[in-house]
mmCIF file of C-alpha atoms and ligand atoms in Angstrom:
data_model
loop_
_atom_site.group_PDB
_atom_site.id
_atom_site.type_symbol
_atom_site.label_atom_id
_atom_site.label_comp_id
_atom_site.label_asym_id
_atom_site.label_seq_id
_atom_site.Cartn_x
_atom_site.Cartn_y
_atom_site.Cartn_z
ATOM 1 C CA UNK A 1 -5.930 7.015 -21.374
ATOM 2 C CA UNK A 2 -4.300 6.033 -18.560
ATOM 3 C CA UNK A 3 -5.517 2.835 -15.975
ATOM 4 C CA UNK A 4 -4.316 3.002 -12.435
ATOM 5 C CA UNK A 5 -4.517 -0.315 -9.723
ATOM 6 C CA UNK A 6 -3.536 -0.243 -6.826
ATOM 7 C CA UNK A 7 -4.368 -2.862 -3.326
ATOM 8 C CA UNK A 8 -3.818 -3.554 0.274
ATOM 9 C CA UNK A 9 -3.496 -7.120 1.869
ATOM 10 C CA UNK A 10 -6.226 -7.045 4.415
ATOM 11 C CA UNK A 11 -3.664 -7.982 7.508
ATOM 12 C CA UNK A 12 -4.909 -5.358 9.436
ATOM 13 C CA UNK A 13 -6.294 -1.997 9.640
ATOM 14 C CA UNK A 14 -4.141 0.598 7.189
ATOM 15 C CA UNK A 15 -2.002 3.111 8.664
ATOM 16 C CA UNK A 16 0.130 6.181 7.956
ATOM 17 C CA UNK A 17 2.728 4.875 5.954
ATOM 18 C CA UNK A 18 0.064 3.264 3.395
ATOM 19 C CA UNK A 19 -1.406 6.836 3.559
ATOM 20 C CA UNK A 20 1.312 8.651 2.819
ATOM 21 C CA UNK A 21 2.643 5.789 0.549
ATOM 22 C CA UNK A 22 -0.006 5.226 -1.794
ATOM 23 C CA UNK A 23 -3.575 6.294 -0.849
ATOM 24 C CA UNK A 24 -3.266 10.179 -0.612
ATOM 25 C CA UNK A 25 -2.258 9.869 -4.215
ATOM 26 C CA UNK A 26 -4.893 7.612 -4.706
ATOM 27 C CA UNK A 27 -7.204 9.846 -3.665
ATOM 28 C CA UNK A 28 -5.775 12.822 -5.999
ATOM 29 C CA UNK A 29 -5.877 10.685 -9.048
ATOM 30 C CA UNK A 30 -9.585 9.420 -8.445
ATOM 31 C CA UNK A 31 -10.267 13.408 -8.216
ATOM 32 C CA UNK A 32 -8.601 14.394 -10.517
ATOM 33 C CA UNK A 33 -10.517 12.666 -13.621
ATOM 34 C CA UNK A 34 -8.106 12.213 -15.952
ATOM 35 C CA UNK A 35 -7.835 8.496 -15.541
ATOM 36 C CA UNK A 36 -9.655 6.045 -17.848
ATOM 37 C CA UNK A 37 -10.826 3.825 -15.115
ATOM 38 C CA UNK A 38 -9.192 3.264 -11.281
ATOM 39 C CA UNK A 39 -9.041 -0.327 -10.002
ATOM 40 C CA UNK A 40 -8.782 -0.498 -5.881
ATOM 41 C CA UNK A 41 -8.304 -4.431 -4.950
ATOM 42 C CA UNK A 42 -8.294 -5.930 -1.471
ATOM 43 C CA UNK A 43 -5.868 -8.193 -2.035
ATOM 44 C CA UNK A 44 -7.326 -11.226 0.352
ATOM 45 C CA UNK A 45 -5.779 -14.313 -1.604
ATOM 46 C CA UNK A 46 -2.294 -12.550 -1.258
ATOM 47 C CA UNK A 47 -2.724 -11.805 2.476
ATOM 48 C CA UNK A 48 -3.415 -16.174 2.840
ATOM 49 C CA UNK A 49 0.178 -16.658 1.373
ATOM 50 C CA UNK A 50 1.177 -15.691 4.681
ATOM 51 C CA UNK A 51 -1.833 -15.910 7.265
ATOM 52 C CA UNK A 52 -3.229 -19.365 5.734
ATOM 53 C CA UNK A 53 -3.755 -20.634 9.032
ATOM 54 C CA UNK A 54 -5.071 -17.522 10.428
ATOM 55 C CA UNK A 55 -8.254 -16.965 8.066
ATOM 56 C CA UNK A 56 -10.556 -14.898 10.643
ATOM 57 C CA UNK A 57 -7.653 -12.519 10.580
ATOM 58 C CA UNK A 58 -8.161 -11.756 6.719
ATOM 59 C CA UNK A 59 -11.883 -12.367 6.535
ATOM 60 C CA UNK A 60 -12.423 -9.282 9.177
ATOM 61 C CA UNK A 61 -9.684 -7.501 8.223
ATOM 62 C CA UNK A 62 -11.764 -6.781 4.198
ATOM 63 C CA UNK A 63 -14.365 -4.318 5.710
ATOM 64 C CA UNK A 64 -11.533 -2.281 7.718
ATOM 65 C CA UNK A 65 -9.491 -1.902 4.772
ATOM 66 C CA UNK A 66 -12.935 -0.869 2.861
ATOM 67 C CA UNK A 67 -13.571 1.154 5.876
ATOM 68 C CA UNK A 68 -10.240 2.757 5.572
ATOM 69 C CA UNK A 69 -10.259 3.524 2.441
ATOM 70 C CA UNK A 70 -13.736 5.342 2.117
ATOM 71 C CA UNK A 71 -12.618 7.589 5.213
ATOM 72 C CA UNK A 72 -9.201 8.504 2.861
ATOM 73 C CA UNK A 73 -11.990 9.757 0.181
ATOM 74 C CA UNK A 74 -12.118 7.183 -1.968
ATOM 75 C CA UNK A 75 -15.474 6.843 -3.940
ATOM 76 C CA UNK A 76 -16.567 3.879 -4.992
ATOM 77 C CA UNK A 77 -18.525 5.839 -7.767
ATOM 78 C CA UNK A 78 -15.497 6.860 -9.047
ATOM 79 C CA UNK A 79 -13.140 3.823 -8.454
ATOM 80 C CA UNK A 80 -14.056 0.257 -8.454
ATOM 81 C CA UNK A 81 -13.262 -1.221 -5.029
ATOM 82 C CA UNK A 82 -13.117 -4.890 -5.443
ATOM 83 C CA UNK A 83 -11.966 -8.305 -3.347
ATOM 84 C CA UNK A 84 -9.182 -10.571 -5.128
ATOM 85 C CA UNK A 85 -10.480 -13.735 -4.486
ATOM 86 C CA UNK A 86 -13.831 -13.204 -6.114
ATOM 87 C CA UNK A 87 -12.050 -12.852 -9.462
ATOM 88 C CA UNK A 88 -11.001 -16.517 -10.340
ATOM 89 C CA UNK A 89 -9.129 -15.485 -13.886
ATOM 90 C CA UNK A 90 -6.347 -13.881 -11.860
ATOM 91 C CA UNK A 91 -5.541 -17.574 -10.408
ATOM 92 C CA UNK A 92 -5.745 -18.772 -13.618
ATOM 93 C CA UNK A 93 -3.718 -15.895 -15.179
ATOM 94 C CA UNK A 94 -0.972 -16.559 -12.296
ATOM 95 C CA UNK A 95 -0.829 -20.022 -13.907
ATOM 96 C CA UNK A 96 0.125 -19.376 -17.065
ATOM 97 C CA UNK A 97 2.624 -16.821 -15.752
ATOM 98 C CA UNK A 98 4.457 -19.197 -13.477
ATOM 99 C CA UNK A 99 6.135 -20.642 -16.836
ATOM 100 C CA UNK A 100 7.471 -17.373 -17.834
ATOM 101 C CA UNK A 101 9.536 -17.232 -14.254
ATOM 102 C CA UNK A 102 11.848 -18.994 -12.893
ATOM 103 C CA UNK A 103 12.970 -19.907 -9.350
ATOM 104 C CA UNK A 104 15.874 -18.338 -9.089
ATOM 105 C CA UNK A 105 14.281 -15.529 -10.661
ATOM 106 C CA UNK A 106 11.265 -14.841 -7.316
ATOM 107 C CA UNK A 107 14.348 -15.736 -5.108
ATOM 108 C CA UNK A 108 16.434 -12.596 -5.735
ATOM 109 C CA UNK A 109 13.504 -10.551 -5.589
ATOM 110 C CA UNK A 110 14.838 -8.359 -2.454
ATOM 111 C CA UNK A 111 11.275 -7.571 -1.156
ATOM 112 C CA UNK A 112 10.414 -11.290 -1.173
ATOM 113 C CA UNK A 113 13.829 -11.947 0.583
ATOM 114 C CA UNK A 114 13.439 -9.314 3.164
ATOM 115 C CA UNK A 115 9.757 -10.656 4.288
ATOM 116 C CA UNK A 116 10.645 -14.190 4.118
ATOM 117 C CA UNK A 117 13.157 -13.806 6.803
ATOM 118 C CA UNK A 118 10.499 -11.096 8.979
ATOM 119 C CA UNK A 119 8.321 -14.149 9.033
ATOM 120 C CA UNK A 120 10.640 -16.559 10.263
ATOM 121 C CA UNK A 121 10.126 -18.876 7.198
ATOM 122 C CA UNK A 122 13.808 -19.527 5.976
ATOM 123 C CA UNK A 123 13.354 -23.280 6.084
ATOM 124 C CA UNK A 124 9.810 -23.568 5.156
ATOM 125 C CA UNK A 125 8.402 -20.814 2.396
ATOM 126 C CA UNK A 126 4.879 -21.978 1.661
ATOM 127 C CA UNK A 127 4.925 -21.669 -2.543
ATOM 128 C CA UNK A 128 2.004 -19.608 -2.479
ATOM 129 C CA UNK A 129 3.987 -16.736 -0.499
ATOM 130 C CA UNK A 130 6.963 -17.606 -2.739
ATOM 131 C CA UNK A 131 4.973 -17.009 -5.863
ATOM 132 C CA UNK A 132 3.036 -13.922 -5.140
ATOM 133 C CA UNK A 133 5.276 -11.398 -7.375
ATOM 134 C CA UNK A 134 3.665 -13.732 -9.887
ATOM 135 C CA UNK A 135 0.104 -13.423 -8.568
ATOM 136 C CA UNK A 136 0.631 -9.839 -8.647
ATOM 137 C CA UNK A 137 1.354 -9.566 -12.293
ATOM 138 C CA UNK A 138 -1.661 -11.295 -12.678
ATOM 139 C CA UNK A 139 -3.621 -8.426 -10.158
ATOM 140 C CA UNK A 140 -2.002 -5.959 -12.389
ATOM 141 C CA UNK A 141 -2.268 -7.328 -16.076
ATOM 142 C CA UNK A 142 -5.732 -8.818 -15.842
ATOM 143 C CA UNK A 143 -6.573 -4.921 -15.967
ATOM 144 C CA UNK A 144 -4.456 -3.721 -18.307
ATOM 145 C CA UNK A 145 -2.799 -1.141 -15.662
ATOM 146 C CA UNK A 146 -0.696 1.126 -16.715
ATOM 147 C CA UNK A 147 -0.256 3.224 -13.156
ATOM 148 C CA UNK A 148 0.377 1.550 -10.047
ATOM 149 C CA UNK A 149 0.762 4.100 -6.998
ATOM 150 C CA UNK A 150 2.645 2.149 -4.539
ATOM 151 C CA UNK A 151 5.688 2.495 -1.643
ATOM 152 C CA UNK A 152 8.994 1.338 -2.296
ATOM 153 C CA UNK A 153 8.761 -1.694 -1.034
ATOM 154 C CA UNK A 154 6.828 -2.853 -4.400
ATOM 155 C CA UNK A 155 8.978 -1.668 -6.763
ATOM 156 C CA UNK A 156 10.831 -4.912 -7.186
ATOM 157 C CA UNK A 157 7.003 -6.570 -7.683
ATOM 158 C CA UNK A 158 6.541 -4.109 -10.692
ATOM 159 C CA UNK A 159 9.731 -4.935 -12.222
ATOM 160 C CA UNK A 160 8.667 -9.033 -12.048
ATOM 161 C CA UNK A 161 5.102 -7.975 -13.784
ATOM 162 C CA UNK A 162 6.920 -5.694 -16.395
ATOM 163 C CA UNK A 163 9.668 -9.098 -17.034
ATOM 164 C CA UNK A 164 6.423 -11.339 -17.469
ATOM 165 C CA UNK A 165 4.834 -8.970 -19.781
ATOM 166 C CA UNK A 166 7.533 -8.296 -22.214
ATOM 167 C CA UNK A 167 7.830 -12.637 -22.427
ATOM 168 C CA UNK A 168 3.965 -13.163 -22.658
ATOM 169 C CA UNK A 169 3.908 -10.587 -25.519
ATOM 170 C CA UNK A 170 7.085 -11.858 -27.202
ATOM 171 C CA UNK A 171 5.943 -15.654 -26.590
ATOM 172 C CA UNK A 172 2.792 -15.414 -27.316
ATOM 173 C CA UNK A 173 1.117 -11.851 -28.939
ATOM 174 C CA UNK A 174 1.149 -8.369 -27.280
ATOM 175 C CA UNK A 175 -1.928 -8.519 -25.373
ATOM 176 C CA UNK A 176 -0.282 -7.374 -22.113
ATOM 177 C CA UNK A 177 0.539 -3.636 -20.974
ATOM 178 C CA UNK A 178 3.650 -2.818 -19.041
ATOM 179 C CA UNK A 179 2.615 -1.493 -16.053
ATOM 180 C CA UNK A 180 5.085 1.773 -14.175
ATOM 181 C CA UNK A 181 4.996 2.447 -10.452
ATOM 182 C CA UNK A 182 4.262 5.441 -9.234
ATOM 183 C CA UNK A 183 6.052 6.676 -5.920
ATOM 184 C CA UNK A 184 5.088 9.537 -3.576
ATOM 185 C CA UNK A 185 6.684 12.930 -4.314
ATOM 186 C CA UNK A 186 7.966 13.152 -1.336
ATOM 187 C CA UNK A 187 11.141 11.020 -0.842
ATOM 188 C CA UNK A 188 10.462 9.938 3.318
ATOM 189 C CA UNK A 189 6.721 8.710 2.199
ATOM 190 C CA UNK A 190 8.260 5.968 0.043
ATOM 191 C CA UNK A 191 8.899 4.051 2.554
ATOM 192 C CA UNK A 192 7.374 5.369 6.283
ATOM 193 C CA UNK A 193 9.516 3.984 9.342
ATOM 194 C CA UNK A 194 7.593 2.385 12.019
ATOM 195 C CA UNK A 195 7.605 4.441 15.702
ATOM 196 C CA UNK A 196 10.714 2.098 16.418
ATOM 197 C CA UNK A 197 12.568 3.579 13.479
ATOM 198 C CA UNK A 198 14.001 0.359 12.421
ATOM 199 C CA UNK A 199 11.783 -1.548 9.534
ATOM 200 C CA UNK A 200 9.231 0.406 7.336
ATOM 201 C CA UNK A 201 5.560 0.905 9.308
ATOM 202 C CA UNK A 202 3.930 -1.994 8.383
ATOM 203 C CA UNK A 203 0.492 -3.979 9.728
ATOM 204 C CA UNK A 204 2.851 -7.344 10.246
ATOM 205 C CA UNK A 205 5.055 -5.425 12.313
ATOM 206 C CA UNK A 206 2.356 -4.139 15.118
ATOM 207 C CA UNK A 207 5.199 -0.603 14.653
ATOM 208 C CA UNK A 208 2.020 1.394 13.342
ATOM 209 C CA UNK A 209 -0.090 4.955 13.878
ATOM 210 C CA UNK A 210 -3.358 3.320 12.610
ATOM 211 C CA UNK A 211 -5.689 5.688 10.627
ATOM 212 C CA UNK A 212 -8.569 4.708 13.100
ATOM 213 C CA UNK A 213 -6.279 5.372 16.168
ATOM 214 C CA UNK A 214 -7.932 7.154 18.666
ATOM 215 C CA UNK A 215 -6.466 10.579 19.458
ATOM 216 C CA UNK A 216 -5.054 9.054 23.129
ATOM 217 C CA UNK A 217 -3.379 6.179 21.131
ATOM 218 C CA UNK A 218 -1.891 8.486 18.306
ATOM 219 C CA UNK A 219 -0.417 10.865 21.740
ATOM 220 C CA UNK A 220 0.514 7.641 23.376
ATOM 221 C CA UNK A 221 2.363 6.344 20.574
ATOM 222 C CA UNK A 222 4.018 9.540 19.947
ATOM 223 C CA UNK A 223 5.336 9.734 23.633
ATOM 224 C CA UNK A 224 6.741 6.631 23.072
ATOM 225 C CA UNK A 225 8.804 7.053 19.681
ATOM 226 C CA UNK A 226 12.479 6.284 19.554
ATOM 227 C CA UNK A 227 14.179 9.253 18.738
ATOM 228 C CA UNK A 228 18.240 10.366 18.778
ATOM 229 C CA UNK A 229 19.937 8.255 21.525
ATOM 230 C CA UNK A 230 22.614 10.624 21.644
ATOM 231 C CA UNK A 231 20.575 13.301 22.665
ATOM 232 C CA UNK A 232 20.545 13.067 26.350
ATOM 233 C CA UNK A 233 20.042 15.844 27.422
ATOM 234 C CA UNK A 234 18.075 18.882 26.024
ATOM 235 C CA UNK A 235 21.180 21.296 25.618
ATOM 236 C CA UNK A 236 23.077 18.170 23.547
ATOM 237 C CA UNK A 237 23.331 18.525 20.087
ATOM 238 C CA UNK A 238 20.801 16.024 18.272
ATOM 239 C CA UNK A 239 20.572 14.160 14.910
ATOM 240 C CA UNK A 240 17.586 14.721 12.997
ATOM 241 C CA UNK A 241 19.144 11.829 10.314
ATOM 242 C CA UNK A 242 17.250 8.134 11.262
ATOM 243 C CA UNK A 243 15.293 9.989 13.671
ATOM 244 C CA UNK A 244 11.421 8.897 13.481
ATOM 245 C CA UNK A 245 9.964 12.067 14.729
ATOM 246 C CA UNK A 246 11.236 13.868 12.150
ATOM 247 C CA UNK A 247 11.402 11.867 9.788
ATOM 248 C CA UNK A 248 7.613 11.862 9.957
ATOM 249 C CA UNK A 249 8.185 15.411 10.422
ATOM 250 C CA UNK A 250 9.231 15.609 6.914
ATOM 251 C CA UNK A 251 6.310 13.168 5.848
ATOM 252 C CA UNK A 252 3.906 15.460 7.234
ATOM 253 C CA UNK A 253 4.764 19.056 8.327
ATOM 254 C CA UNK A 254 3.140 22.148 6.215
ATOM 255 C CA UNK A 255 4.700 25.747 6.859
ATOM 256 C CA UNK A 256 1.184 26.902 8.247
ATOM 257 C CA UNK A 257 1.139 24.320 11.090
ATOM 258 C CA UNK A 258 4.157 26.347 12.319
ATOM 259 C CA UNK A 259 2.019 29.618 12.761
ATOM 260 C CA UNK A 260 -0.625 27.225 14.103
ATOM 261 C CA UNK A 261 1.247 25.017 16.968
ATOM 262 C CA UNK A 262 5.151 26.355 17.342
ATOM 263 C CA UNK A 263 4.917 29.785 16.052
ATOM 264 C CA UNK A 264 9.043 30.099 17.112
ATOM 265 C CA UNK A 265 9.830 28.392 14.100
ATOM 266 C CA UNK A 266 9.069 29.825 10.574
ATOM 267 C CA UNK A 267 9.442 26.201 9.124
ATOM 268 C CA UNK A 268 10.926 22.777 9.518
ATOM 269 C CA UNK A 269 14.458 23.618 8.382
ATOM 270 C CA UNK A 270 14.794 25.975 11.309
ATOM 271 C CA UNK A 271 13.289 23.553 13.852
ATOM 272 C CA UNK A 272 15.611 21.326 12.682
ATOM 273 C CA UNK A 273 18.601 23.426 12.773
ATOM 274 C CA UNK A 274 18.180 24.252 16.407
ATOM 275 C CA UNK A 275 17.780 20.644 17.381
ATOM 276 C CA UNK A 276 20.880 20.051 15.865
ATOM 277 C CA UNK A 277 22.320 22.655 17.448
ATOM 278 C CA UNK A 278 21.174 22.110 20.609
ATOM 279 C CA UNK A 279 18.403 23.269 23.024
ATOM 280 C CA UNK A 280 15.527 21.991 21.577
ATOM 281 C CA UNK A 281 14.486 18.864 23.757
ATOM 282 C CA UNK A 282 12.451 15.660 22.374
ATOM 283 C CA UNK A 283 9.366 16.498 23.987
ATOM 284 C CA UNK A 284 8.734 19.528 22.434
ATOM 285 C CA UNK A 285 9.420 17.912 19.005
ATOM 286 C CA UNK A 286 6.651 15.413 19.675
ATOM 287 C CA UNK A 287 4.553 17.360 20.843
ATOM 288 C CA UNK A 288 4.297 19.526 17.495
ATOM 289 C CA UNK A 289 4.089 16.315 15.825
ATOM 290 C CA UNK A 290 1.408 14.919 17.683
ATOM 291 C CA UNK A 291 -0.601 18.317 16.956
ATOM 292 C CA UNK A 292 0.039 17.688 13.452
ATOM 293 C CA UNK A 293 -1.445 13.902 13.344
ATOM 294 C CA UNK A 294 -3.971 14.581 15.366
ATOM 295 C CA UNK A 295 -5.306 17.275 12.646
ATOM 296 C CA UNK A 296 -4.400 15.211 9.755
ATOM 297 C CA UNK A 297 -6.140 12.094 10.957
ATOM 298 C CA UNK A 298 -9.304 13.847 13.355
ATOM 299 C CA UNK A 299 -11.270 14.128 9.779
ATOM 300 C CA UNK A 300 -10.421 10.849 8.462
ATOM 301 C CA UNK A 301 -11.467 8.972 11.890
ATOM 302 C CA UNK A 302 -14.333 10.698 12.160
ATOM 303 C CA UNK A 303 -15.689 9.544 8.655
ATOM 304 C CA UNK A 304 -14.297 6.224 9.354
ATOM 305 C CA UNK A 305 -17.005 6.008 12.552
ATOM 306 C CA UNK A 306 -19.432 7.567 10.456
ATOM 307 C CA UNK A 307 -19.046 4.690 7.536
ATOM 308 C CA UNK A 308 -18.762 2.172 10.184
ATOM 309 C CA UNK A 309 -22.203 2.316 11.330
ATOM 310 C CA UNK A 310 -23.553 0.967 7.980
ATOM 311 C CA UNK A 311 -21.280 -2.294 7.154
ATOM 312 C CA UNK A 312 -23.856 -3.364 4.947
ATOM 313 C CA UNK A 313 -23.354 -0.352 2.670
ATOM 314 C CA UNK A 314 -20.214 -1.441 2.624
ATOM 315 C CA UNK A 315 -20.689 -5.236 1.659
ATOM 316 C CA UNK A 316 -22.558 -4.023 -1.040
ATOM 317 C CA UNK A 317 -20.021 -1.993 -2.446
ATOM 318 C CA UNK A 318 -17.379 -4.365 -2.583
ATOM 319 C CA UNK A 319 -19.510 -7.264 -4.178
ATOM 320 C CA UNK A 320 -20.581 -4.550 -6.813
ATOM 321 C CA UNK A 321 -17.275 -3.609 -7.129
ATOM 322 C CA UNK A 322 -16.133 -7.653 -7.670
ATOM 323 C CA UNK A 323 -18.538 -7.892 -10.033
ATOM 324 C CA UNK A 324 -17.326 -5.471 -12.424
ATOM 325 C CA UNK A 325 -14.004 -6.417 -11.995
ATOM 326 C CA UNK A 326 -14.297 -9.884 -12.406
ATOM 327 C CA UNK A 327 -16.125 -8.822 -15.857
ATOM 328 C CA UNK A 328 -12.746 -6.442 -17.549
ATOM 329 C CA UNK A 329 -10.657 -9.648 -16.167
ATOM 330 C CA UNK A 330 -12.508 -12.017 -17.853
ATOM 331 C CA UNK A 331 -12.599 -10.260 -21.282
ATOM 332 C CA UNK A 332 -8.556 -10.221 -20.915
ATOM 333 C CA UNK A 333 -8.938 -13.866 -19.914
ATOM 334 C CA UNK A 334 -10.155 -14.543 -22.971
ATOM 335 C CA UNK A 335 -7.606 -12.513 -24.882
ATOM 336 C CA UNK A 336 -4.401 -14.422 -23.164
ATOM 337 C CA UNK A 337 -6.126 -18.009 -24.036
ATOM 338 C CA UNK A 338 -6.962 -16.647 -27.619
ATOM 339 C CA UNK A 339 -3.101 -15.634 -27.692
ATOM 340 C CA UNK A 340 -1.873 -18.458 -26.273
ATOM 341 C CA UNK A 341 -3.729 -20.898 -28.562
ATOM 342 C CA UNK A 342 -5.870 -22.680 -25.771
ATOM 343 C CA UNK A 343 -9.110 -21.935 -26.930
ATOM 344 C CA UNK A 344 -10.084 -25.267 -28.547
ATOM 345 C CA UNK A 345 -14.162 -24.751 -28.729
ATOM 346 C CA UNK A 346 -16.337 -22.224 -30.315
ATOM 347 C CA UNK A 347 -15.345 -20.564 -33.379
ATOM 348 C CA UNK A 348 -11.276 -21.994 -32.955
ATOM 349 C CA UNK A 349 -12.744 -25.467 -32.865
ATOM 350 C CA UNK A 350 -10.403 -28.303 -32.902
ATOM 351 C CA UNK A 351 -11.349 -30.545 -35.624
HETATM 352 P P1 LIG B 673 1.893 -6.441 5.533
HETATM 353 O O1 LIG B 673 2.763 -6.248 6.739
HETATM 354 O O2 LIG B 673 0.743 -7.372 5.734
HETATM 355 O O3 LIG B 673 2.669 -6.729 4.271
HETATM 356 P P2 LIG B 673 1.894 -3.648 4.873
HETATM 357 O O4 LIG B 673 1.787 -2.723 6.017
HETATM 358 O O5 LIG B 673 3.224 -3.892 4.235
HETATM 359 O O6 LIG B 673 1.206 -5.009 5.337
HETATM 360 P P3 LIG B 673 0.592 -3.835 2.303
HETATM 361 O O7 LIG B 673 -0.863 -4.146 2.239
HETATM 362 O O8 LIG B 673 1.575 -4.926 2.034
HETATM 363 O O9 LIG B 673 0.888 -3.183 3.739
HETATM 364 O O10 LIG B 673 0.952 -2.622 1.323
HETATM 365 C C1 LIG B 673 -0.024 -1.877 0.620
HETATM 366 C C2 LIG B 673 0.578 -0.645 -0.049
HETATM 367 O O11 LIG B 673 1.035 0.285 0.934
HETATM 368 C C3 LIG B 673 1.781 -0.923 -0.940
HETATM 369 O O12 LIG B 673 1.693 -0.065 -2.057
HETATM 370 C C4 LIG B 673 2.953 -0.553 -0.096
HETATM 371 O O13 LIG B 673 4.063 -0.148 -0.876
HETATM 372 C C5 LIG B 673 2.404 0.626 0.696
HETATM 373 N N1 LIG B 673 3.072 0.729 2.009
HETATM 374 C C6 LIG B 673 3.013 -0.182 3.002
HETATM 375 N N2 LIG B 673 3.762 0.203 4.039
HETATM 376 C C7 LIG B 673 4.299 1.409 3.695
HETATM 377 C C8 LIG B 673 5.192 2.327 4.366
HETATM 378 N N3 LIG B 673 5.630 2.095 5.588
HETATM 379 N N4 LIG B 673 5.548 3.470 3.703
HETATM 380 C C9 LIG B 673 5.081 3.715 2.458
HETATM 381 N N5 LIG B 673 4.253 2.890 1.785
HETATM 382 C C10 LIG B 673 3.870 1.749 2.380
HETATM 383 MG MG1 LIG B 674 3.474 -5.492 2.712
#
């Protein structure tokens, strides 16, 4: 049976695009039941790579992502929620798999690339942040996950944990599973733009609709979204291509929300068709698609507030949930030493 992992680094709160990306589907496995057992890691060591100096940022940032994630529907009777740096093997695992990789391997990682120069570090690439494709082998293979729901952005991760896998089991013995990604269904949720349109939403990038947004802030950030700069006026013909609101649009938009908020329109193809055309003006497009938000994300705010009024509950879920993690890691622990021959006490004694 199958054994899904997924994480967030806890650099802020989460937003749309790691909704739509990765934690819907989440959500639909853990309800599903057909999955063995469902791993859910805050991935706090990971978010230090980058924000070493900045360790109040992380540290407050682990009971929003818990937050967020409970809101989503997330059960942490069904899934184990857990916090990365309270599981010690996956350093140690990392170790081990930093001699099956080389440098030159981590630096055409295009992910990696991309974010190094976003940060600004192209002179100066703390090797922690260099290394954490490695780390998150380790994440991944100290579970033995098969699954990994995730945006596009991490498919290049996946491909460095499958590499490291098929040399640890070659090297050594085949103790490690290959892990597969799992993208959204839906092509634009891969990889969510932020409101600017330019990069993909994402919490270093302050370009976000935050799931705990308020409904002013989700209208005000709609207002505000880039959308066809050619379309100057509303009798132009516009470009629904690169365009954030519909773009989202296609993230989002159910035929019933038609009948519900634009009733002119049986569905999104013909909404878009007449923008293209010409007539239909931005702020009539926004406003559809800030009716839309607001009804996707009105339920999961409200639980959010609800959960938020018991942090302890949720301190106590995530050091129950590190527990039992750190206990399947450990087990595999032992398996890589036993494979790799550095077990020298107990019954493989040296003598
Ligand atoms: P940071 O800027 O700190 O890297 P982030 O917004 O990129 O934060 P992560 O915690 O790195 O978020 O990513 C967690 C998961 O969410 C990953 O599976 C990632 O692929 C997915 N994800 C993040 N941003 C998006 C997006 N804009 N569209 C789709 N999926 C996304
Ligand atoms: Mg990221």
């Amino acid at each position: 049976m199958d054994i899904v992992l997924t994480g967030d680094r806890p650099t802020g709160k989460l937003h749309l695009g790691h909704y739509l990306g990765s934690l819907k589907r989440r959500v639909e496995m853990q309800n599903s039941g057909k999955y063995k057992d469902i791993y859910v890691m805050i991935a706090d060591a990971q978010a230090l790579t980058d924000n070493f100096d900045d360790i109040n940022k992380v540290r407050n940032n682990i009971s929003e992502v818990a937050l967020d994630y409970m809101a989503c529907g997330l059960d942490p009777n069904k899934v184990t929620i857990y916090i990365q740096s309270q599981i010690p093997e996956l350093c140690e695992l990392s170790f081990y798999y930093m001699n099956l990789v080389t440098v030159s391997r981590l630096q055409r990682n295009p992910t990696v690339k991309n974010e190094i120069q976003m940060r600004g570090f192209n002179t100066s690439i703390p090797v922690g942040f260099f290394t954490y494709p490695i780390s998150q082998a380790a994440d991944i293979t100290a579970f033995k996950a098969n699954l990994i729901p995730v945006g596009e952005d991490q498919l290049p991760m996946i491909e460095q944990a499958r590499e490291i896998v098929r040399s640890f089991n070659t090297i050594y013995k085949e103790v490690l599973v290959e892990p597969k990604a799992i993208l959204p269904d839906n092509s634009t949720c891969c990889r969510l733009p932020g409101l600017d349109g330019a990069a993909k939403m994402s919490k270093s990038l302050g370009n976000c609709i935050y799931l705990s947004d308020s409904s002013n802030d989700i209208k005000k950030k709609v207002q505000s979204m880039f959308t066809d700069p050619t379309h100057l006026r509303v009798e132009d013909p516009g470009h629904v291509e690169n365009n954030p609101v519909f773009i989202y649009l296609d993230a989002l938009c159910k035929d019933e929300y038609f009948a519900e908020f634009l009733p002119e329109y049986a569905n999104l193809q013909e909404m878009k068709d007449h923008y293209t055309r010409g007539g239909l003006g931005d702020g009539k497009c926004k406003k559809f698609l800030n009716e839309i938000l607001q009804n996707e994300l009105k339920p999961i705010r409200e639980r959010r507030e609800e959960l938020a009024k018991d942090l302890g509950y949720i301190f106590d879920t995530l050091e129950k949930g590190s527990i039992k993690a750190r206990e399947v890691a450990s087990k595999t622990m032992q398996e890589v030493k036993t494979a790799m021959g550095i077990n020298y006490f107990g019954e493989n004694k040296l003598n």
